PDB file of C-alpha atoms and ligand atoms in Angstrom:
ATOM      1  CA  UNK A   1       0.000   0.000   0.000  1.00 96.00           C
ATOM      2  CA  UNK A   2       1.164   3.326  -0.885  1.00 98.00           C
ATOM      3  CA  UNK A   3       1.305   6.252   1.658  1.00 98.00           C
ATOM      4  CA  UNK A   4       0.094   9.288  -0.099  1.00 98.00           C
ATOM      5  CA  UNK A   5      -0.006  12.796   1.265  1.00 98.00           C
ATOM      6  CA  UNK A   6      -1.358  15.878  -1.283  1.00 98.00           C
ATOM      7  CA  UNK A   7       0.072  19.411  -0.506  1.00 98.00           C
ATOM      8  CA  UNK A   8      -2.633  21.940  -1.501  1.00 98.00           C
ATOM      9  CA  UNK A   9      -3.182  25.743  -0.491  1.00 98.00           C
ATOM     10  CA  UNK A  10      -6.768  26.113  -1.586  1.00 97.00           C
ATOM     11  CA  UNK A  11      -9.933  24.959  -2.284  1.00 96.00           C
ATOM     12  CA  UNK A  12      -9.065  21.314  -1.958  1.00 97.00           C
ATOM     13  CA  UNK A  13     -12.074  19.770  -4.248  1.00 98.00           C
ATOM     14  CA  UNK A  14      -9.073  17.694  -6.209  1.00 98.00           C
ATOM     15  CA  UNK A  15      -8.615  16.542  -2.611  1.00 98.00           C
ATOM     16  CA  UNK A  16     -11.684  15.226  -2.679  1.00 98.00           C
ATOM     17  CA  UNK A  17     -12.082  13.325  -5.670  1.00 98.00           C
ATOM     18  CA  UNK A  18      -9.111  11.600  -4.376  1.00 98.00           C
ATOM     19  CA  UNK A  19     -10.705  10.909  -1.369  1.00 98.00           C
ATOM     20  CA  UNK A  20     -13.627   9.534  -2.857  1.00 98.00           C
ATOM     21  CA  UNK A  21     -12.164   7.728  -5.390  1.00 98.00           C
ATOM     22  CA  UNK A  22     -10.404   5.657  -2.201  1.00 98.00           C
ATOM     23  CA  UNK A  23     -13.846   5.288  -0.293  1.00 97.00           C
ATOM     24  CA  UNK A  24     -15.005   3.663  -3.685  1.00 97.00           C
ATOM     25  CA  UNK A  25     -12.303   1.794  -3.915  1.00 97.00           C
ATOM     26  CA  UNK A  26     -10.786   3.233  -6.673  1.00 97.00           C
ATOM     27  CA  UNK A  27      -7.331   3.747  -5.123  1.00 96.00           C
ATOM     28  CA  UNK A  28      -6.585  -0.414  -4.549  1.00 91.00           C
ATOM     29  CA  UNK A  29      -3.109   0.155  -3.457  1.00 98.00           C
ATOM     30  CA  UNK A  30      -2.679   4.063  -2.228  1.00 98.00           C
ATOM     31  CA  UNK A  31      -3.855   5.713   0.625  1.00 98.00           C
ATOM     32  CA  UNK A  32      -3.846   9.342   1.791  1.00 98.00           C
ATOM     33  CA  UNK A  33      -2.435   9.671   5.121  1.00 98.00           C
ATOM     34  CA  UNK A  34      -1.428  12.974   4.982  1.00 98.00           C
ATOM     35  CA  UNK A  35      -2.932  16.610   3.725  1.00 98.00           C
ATOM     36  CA  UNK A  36       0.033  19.692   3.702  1.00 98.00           C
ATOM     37  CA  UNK A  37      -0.964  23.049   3.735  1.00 98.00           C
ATOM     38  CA  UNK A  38       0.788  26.227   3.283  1.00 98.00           C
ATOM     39  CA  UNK A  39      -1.755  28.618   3.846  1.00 98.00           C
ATOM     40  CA  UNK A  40      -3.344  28.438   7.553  1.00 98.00           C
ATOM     41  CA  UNK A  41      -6.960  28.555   6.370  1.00 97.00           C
ATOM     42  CA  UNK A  42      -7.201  27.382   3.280  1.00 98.00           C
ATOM     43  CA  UNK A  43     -10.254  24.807   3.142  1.00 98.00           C
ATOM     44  CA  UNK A  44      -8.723  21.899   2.074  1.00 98.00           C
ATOM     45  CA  UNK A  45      -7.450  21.931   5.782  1.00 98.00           C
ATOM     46  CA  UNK A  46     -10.751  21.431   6.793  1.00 98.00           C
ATOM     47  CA  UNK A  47     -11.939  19.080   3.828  1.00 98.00           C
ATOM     48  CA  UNK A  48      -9.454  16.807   5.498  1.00 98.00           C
ATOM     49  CA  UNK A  49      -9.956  16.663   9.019  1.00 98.00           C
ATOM     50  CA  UNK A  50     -13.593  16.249   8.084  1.00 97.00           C
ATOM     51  CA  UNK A  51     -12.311  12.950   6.021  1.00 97.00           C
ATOM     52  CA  UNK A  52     -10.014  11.468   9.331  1.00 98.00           C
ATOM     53  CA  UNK A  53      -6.853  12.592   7.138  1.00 98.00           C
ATOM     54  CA  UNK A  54      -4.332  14.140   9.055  1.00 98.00           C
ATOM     55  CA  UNK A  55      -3.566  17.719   7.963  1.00 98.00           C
ATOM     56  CA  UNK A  56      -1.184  20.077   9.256  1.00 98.00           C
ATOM     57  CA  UNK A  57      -0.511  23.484   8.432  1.00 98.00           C
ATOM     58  CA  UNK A  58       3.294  24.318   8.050  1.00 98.00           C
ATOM     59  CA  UNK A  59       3.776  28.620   8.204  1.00 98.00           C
ATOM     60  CA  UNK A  60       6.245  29.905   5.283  1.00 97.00           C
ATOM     61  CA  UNK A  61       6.751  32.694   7.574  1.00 97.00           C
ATOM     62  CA  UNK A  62       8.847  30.608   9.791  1.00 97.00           C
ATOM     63  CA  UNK A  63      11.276  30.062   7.256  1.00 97.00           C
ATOM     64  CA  UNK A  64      13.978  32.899   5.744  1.00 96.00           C
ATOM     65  CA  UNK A  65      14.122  30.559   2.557  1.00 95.00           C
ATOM     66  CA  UNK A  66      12.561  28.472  -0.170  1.00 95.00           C
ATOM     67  CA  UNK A  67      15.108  25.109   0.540  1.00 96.00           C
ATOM     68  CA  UNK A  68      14.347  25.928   4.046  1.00 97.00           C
ATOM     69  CA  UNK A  69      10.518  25.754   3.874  1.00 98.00           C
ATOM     70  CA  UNK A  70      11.147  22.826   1.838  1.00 98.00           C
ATOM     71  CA  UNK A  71      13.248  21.109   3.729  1.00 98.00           C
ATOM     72  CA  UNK A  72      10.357  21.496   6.672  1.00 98.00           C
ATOM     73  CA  UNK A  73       8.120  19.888   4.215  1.00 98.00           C
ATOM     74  CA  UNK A  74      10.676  17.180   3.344  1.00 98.00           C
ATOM     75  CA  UNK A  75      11.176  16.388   7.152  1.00 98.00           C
ATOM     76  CA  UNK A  76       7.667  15.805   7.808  1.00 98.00           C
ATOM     77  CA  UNK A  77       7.184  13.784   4.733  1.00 98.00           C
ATOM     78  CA  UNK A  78       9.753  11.661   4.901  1.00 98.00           C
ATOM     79  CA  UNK A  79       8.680  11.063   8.992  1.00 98.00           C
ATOM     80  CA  UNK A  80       5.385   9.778   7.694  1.00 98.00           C
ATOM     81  CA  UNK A  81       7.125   7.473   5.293  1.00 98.00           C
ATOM     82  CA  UNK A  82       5.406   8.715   2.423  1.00 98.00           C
ATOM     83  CA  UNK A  83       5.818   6.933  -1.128  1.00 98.00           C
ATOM     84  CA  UNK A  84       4.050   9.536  -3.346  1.00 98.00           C
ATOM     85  CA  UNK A  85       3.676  13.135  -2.967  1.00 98.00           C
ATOM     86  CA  UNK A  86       0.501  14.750  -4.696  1.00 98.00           C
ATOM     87  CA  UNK A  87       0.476  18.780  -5.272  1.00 98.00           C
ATOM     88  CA  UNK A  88      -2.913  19.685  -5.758  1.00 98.00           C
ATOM     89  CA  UNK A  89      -3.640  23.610  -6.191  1.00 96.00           C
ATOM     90  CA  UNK A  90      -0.419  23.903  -4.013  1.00 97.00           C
ATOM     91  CA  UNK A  91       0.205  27.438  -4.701  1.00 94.00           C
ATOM     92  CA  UNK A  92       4.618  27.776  -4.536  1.00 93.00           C
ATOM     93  CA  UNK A  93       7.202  26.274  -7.017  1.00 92.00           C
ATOM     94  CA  UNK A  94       8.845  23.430  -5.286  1.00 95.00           C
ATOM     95  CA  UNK A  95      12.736  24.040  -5.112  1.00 96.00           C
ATOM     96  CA  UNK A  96      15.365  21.290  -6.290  1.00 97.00           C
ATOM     97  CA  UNK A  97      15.881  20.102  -2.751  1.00 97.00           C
ATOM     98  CA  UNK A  98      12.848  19.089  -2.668  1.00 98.00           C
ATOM     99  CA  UNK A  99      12.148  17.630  -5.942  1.00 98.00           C
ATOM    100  CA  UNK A 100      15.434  15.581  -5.439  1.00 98.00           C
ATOM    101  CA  UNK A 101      14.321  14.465  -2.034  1.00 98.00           C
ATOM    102  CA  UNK A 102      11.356  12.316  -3.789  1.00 98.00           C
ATOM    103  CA  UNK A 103      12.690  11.838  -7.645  1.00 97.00           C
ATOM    104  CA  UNK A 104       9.762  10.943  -9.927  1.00 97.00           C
ATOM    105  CA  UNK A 105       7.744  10.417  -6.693  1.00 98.00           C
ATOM    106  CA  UNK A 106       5.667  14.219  -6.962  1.00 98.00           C
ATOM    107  CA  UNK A 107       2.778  14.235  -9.361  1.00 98.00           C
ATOM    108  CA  UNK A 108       1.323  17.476 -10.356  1.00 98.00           C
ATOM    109  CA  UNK A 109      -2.399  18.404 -11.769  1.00 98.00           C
ATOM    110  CA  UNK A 110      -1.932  21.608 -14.441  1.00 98.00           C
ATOM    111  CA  UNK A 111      -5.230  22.669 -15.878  1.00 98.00           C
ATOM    112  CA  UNK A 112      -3.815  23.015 -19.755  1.00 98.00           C
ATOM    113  CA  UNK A 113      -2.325  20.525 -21.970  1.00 98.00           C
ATOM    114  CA  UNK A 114       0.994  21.032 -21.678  1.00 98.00           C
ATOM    115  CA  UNK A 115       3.348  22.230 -22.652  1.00 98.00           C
ATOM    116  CA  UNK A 116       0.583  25.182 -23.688  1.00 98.00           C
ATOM    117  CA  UNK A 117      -0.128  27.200 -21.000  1.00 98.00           C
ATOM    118  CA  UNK A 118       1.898  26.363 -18.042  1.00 98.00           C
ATOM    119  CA  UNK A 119       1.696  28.664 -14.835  1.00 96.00           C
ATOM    120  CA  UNK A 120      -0.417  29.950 -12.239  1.00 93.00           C
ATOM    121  CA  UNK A 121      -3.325  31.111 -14.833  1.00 96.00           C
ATOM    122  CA  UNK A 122      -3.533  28.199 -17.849  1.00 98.00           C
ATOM    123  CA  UNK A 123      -7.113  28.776 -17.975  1.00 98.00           C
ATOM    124  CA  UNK A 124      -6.778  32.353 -18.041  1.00 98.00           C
ATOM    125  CA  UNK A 125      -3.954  31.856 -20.557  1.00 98.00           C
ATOM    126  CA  UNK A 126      -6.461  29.472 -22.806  1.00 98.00           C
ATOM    127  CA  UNK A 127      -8.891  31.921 -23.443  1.00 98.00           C
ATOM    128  CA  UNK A 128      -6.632  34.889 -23.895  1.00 98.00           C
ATOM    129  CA  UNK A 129      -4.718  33.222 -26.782  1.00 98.00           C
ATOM    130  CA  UNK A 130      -8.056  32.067 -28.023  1.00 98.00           C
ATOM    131  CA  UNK A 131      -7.430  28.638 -28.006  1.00 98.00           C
ATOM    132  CA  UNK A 132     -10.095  26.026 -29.425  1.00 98.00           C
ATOM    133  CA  UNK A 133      -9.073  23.365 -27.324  1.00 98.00           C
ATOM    134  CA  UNK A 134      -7.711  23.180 -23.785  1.00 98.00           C
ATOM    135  CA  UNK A 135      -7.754  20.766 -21.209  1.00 98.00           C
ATOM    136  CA  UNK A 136      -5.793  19.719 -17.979  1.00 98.00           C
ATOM    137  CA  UNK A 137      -2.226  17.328 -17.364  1.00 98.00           C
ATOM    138  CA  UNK A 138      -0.988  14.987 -14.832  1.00 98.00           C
ATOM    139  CA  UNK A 139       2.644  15.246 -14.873  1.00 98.00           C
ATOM    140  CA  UNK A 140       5.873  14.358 -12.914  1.00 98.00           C
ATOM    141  CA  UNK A 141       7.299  17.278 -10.886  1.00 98.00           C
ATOM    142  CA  UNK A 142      10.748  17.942 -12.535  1.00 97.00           C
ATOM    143  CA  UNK A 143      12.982  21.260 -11.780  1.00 95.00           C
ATOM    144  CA  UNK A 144      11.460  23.204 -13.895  1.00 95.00           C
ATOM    145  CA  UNK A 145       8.030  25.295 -14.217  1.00 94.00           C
ATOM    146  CA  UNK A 146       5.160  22.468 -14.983  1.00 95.00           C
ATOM    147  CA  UNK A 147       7.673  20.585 -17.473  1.00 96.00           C
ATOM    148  CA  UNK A 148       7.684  16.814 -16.186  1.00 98.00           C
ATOM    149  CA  UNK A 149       7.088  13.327 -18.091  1.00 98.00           C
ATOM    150  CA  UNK A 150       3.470  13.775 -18.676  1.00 98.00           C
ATOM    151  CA  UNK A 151       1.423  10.866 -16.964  1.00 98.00           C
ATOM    152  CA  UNK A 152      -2.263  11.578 -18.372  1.00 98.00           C
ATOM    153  CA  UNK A 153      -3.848  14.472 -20.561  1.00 98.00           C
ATOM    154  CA  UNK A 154      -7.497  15.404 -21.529  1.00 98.00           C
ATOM    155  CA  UNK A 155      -8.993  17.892 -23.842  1.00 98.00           C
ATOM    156  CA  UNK A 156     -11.442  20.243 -22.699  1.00 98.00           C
ATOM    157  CA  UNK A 157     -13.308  22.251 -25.500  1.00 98.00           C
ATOM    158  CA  UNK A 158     -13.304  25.988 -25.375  1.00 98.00           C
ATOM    159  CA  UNK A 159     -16.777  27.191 -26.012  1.00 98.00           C
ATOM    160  CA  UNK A 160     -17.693  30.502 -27.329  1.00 97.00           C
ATOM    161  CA  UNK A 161     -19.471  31.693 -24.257  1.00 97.00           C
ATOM    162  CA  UNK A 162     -16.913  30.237 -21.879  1.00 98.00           C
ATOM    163  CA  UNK A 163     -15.856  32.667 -19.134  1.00 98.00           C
ATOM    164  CA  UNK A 164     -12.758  31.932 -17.070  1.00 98.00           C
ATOM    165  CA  UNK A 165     -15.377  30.309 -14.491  1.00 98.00           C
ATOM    166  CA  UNK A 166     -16.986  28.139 -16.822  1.00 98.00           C
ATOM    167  CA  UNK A 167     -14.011  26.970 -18.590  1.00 98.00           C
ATOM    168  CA  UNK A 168     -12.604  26.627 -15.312  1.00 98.00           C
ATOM    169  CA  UNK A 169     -15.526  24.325 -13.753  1.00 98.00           C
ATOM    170  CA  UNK A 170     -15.364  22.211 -16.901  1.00 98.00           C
ATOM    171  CA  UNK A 171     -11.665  21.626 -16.832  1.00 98.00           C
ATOM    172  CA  UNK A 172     -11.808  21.012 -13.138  1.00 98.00           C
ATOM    173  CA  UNK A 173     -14.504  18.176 -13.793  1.00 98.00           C
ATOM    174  CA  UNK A 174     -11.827  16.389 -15.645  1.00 98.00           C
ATOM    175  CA  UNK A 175      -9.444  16.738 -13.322  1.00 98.00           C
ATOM    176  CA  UNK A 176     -11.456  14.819 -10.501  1.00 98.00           C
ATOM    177  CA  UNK A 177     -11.438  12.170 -12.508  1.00 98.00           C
ATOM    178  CA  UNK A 178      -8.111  12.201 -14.261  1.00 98.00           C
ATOM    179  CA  UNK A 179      -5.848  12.601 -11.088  1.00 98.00           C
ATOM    180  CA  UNK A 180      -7.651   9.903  -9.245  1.00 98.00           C
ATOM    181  CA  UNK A 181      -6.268   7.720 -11.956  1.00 98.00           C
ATOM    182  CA  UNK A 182      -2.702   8.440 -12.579  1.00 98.00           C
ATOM    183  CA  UNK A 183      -2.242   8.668  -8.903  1.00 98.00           C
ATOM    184  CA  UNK A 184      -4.119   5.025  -8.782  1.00 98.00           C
ATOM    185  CA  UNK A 185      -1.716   3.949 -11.510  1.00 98.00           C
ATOM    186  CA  UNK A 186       1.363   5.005  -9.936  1.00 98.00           C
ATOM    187  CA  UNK A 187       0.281   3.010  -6.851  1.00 98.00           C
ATOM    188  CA  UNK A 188      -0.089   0.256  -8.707  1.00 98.00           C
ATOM    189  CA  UNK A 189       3.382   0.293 -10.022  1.00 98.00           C
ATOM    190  CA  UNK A 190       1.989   1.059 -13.901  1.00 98.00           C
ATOM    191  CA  UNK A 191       3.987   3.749 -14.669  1.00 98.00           C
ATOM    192  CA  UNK A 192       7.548   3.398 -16.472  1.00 98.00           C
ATOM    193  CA  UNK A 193       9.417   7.048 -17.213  1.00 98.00           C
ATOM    194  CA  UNK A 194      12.278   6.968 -19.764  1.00 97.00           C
ATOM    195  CA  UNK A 195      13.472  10.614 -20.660  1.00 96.00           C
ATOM    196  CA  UNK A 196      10.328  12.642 -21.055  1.00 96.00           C
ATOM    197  CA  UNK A 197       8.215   9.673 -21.904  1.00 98.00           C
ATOM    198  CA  UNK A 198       6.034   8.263 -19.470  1.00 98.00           C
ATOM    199  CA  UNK A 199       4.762   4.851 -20.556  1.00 98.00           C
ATOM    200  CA  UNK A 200       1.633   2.912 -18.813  1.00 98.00           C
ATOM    201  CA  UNK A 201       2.346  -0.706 -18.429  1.00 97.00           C
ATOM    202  CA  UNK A 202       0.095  -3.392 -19.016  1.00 87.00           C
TER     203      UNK A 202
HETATM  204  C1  LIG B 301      -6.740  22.777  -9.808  1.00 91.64           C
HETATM  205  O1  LIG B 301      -7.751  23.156 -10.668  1.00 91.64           O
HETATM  206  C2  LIG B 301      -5.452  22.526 -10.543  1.00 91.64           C
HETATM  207  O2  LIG B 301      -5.579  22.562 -11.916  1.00 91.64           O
HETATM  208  C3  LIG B 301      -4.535  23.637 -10.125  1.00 91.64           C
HETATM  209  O3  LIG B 301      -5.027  24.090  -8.895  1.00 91.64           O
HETATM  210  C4  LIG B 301      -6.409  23.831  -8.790  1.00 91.64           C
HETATM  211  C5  LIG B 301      -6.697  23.380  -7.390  1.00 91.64           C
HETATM  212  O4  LIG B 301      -8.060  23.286  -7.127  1.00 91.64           O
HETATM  213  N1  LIG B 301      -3.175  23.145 -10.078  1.00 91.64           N
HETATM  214  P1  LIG B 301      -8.593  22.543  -5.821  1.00 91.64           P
HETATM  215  O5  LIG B 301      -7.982  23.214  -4.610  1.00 91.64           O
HETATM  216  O6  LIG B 301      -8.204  21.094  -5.923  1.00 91.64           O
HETATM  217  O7  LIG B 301     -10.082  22.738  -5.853  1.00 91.64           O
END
């Protein structure tokens, strides 16, 4: 069984799907045992609690650096033994530290198809290029800026009425489904990464 844990600063309703895709049974061989927060009242604090998940809020403030916020993060991850790290809406770059400390073990949910779009505001981004098609992207965390082995993709089409909260509620739909998956195929040993290419085993 894998030990989970999902850093997230917001809303947390990617959170949730997770959750519920384990209560279905969805998630055969992961488990969330741990919720991350950098932001001290940020729902998905709650969301957990609510669920029995532990969830602990860690202050930035406390820390002078990046690596040294991480390496907070790192401590307390590595103390609950956890085999796959899940950012979900969590709202700071990770540093090299601490994408080194868990190497193709952080899985990110972007909501463009990458490489378009990547960045705090893809579906902002979307509809100011005018783009037909959009969508959202499980990938591997890597040191740079939403650039991993991509695990999953979906397209999302870009209606003519869409505003960003429409095209945003639509590509988040996708995503509660999508990340329950990859995250429920890394647990079940299914993905193989060589160089950018991730490949689903069967
Ligand atoms: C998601 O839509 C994801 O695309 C982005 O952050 C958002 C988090 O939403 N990385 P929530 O907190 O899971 O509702």
């Amino acid at each position: 069984m894998k030990r989970i844990a999902v850093l997230a600063s917001g809303r947390g309703s990617n959170l949730e799907a997770i959750l519920e895709a384990e209560k279905r049974g969805d998630l055969s061989s992961g488990r969330v045992v741990l919720v991350l927060s950098d932001c001290a009242d940020a729902p998905v604090l709650e969301k957990a609690k609510k669920a029995g998940v532990k969830a602990l809020f860690i202050d930035p403030k406390n820390h002078s650096s990046r690596e040294s916020y991480d390496q907070a993060l790192v401590d307390v991850l590595k103390a609950a033994q956890v085999d796959l790290v899940v950012l979900a809406g969590f709202m700071r770059l990770v540093s090299p530290l601490f994408v080194r400390s868990f190497p193709m073990q952080i899985l990110n949910i972007h909501p463009s198809l990458l490489p378009s779009f990547p960045g705090t505001d893809g579906i902002e981004q979307a509809l100011a290029h005018g783009a037909k098609v959009t969508g959202c992207t499980v990938h591997f965390v890597d040191e740079g800026l939403d650039s991993g082995p991509i695990v999953l993709q979906e397209a999302v089409p870009v209606i003519q009425r869409d505003t960003v909260h429409t095209l945003r509620s639509r590509v988040q739909a996708v995503e509660h489904r999508l990340y329950p998956t990859a995250i429920d195929l890394f647990c079940r040993g299914m993905l193989k990464v060589e160089g950018r290419r991730c490949y689903i085993l069967d």
